[in-house]
PDB file of C-alpha atoms in Angstrom:
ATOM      1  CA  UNK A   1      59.432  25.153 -95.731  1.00 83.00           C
ATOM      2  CA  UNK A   2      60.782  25.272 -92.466  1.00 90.00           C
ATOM      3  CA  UNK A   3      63.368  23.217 -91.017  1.00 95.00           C
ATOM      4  CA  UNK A   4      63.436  21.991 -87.097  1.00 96.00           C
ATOM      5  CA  UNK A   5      66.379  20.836 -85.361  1.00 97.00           C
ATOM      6  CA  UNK A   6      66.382  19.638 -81.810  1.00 97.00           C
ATOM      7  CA  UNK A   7      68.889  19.243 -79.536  1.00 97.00           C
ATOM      8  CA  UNK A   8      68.835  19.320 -75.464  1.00 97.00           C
ATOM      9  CA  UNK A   9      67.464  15.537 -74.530  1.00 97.00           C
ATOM     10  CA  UNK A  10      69.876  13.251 -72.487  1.00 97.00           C
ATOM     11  CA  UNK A  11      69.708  10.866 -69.378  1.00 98.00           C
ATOM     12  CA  UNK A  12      68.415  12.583 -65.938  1.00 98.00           C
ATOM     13  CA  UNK A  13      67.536  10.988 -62.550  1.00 98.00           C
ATOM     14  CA  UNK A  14      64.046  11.226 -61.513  1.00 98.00           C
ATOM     15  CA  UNK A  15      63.719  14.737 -59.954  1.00 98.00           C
ATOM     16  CA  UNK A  16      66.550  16.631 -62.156  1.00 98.00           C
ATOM     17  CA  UNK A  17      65.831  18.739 -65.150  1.00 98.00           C
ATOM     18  CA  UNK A  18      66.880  19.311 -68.687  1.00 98.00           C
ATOM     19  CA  UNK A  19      66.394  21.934 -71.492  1.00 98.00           C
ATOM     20  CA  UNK A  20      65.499  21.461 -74.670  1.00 98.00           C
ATOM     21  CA  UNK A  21      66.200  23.391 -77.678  1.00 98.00           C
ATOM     22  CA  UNK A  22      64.310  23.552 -81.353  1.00 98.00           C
ATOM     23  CA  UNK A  23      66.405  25.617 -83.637  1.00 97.00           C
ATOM     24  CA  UNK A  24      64.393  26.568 -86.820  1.00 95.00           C
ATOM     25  CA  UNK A  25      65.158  28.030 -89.917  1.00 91.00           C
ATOM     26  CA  UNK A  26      63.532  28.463 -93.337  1.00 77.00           C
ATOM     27  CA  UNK A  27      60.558  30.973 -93.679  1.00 70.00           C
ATOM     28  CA  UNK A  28      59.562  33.511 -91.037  1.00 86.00           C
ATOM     29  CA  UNK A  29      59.952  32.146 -87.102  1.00 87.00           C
ATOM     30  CA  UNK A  30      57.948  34.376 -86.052  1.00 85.00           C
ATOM     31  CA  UNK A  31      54.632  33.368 -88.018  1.00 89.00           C
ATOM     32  CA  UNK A  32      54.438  30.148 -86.393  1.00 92.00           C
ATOM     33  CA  UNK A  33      53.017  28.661 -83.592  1.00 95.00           C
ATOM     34  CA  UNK A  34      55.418  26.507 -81.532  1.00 96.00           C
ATOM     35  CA  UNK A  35      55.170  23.675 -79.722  1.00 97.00           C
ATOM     36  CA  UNK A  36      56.222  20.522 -78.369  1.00 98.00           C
ATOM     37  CA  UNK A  37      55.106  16.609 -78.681  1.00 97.00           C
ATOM     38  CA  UNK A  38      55.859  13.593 -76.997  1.00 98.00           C
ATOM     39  CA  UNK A  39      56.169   9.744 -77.934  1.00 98.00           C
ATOM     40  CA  UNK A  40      56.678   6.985 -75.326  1.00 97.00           C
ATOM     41  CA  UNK A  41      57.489   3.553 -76.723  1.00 92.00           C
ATOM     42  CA  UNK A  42      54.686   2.028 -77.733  1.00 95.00           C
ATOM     43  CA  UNK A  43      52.555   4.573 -76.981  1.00 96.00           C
ATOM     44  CA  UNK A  44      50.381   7.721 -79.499  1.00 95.00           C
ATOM     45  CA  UNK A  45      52.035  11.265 -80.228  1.00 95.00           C
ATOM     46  CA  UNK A  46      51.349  13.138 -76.872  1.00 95.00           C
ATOM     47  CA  UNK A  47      50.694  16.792 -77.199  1.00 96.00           C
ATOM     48  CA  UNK A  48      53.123  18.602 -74.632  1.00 97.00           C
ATOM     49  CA  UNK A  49      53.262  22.606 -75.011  1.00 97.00           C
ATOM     50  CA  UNK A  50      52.883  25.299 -77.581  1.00 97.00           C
ATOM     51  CA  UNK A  51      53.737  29.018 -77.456  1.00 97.00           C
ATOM     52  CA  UNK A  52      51.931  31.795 -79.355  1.00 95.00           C
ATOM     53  CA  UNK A  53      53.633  33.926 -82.930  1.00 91.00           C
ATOM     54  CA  UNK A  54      55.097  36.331 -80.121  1.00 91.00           C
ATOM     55  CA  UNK A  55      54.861  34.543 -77.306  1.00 90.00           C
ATOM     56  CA  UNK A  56      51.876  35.910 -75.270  1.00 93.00           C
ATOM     57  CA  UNK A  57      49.856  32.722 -75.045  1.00 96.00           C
ATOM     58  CA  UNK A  58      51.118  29.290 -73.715  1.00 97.00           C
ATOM     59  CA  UNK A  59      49.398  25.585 -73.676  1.00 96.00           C
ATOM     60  CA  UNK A  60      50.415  22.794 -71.475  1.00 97.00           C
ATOM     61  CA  UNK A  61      49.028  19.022 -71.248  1.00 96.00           C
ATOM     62  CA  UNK A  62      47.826  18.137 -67.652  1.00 97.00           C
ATOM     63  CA  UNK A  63      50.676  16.010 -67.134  1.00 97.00           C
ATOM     64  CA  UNK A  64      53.255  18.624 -67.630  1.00 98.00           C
ATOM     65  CA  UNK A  65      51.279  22.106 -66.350  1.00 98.00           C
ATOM     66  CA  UNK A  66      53.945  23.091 -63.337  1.00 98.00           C
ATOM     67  CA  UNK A  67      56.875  21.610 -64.160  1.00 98.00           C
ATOM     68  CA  UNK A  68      57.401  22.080 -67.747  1.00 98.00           C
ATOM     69  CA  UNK A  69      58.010  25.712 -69.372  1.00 98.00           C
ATOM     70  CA  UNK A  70      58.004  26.562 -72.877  1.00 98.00           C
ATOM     71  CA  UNK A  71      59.957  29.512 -74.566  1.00 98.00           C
ATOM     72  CA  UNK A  72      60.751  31.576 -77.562  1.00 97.00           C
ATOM     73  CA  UNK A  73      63.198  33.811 -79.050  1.00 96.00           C
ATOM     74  CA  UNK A  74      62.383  35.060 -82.025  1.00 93.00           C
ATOM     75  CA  UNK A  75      65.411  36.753 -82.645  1.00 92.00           C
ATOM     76  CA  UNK A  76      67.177  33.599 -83.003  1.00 93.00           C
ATOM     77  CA  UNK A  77      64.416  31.495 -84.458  1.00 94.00           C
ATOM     78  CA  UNK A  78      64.740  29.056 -81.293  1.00 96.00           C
ATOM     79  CA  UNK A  79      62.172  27.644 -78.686  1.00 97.00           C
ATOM     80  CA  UNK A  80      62.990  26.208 -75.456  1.00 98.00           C
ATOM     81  CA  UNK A  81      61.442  23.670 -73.435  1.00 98.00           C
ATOM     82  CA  UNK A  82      62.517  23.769 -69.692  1.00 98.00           C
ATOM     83  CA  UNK A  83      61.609  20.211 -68.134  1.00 98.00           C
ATOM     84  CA  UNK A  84      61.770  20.259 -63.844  1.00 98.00           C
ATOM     85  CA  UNK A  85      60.820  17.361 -61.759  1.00 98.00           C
ATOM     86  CA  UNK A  86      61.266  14.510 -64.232  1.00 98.00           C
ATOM     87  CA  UNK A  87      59.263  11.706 -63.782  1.00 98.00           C
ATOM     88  CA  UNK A  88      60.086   8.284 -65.259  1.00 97.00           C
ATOM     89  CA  UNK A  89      56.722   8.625 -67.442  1.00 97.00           C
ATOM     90  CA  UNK A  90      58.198  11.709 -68.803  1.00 98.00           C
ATOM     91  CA  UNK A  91      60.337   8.999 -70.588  1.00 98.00           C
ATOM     92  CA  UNK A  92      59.729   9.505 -74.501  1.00 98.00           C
ATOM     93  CA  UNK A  93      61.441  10.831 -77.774  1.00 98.00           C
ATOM     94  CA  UNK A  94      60.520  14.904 -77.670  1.00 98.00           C
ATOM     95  CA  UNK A  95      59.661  16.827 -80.827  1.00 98.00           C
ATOM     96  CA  UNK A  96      59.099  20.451 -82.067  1.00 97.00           C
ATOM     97  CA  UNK A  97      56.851  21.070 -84.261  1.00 97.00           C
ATOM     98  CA  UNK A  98      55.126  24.452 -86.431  1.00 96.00           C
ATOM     99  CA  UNK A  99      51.916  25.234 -87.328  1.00 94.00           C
ATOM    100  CA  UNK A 100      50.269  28.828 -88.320  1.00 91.00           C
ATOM    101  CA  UNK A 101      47.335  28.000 -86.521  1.00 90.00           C
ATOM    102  CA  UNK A 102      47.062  26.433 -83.142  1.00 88.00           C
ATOM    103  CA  UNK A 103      45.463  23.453 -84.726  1.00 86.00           C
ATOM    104  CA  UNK A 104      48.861  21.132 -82.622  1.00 84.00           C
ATOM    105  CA  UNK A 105      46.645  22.742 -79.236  1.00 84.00           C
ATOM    106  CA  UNK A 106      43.274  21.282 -80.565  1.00 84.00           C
ATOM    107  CA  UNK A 107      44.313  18.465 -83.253  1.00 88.00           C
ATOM    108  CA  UNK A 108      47.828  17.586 -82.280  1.00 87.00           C
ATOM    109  CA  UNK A 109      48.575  18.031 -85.542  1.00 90.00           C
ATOM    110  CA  UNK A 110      51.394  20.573 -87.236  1.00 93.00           C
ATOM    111  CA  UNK A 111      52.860  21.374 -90.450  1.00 92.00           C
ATOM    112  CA  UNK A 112      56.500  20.966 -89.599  1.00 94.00           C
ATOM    113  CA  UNK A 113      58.149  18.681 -87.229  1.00 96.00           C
ATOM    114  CA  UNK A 114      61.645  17.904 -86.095  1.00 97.00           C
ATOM    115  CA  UNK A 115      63.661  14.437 -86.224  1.00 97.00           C
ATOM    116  CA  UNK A 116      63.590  14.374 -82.515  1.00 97.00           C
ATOM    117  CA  UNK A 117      65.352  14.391 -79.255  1.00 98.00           C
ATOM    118  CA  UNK A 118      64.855  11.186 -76.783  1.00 98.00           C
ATOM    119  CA  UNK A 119      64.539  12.325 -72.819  1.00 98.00           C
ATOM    120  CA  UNK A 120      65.015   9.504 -70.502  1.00 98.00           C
ATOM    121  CA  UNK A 121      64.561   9.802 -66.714  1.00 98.00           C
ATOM    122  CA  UNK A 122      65.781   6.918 -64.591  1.00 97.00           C
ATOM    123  CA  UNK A 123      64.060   5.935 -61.334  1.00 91.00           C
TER     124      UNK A 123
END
């Protein structure tokens, strides 16, 4: 098992930025792939990022590729997600989430996921 805890979300003007942070704990960090999803009211799961077992690889959705970076330390079992240039549509309740595989890059899904964080950008 492996438990996710996020933490980092908040109110922002369009334009500012905001980190997040996914604390995990429970079996080996490192083994996991890491990522981060997305859900607007009323609106499907949206895949965000992921980040490799050690970090070498990353994966962004269109919407996000310049602006948004995702992180690891593996040392402290923690992944980031730095968010610049909020948009209003950037709006949404962000999660972490685990997976062995890479299967949240091509199937959005993952085995573990987090309770949540909710990002709101005013206009």
């Amino acid at each position: 098992q492996v438990q996710l805890a996020e933490s980092g979300g908040g109110l922002v003007q369009t334009g500012g930025s905001l980190r997040l942070h996914c604390a995990a704990s429970g079996r080996t960090f490192s083994r996991y792939v890491m990522g981060w999803f997305r859900q607007a009211p009323g609106k499907e799961r949206q895949f965000v990022a992921a980040i490799s077992w050690r970090g070498v690889s990353t994966y962004y959705a269109d919407s996000v590729k310049g602006r948004f970076t995702i992180s690891r330390n593996n040392a402290n079992n923690t992944v980031y997600l730095q968010m610049n240039s909020l948009k209003p549509e950037d709006t949404a309740v962000y999660y972490c989430a685990a997976d062995e595989t890479t299967n949240m890059v091509v199937h959005g899904s993952a085995d573990y996921w987090g309770q949540g964080t909710q990002v709101t950008v005013s206009s």
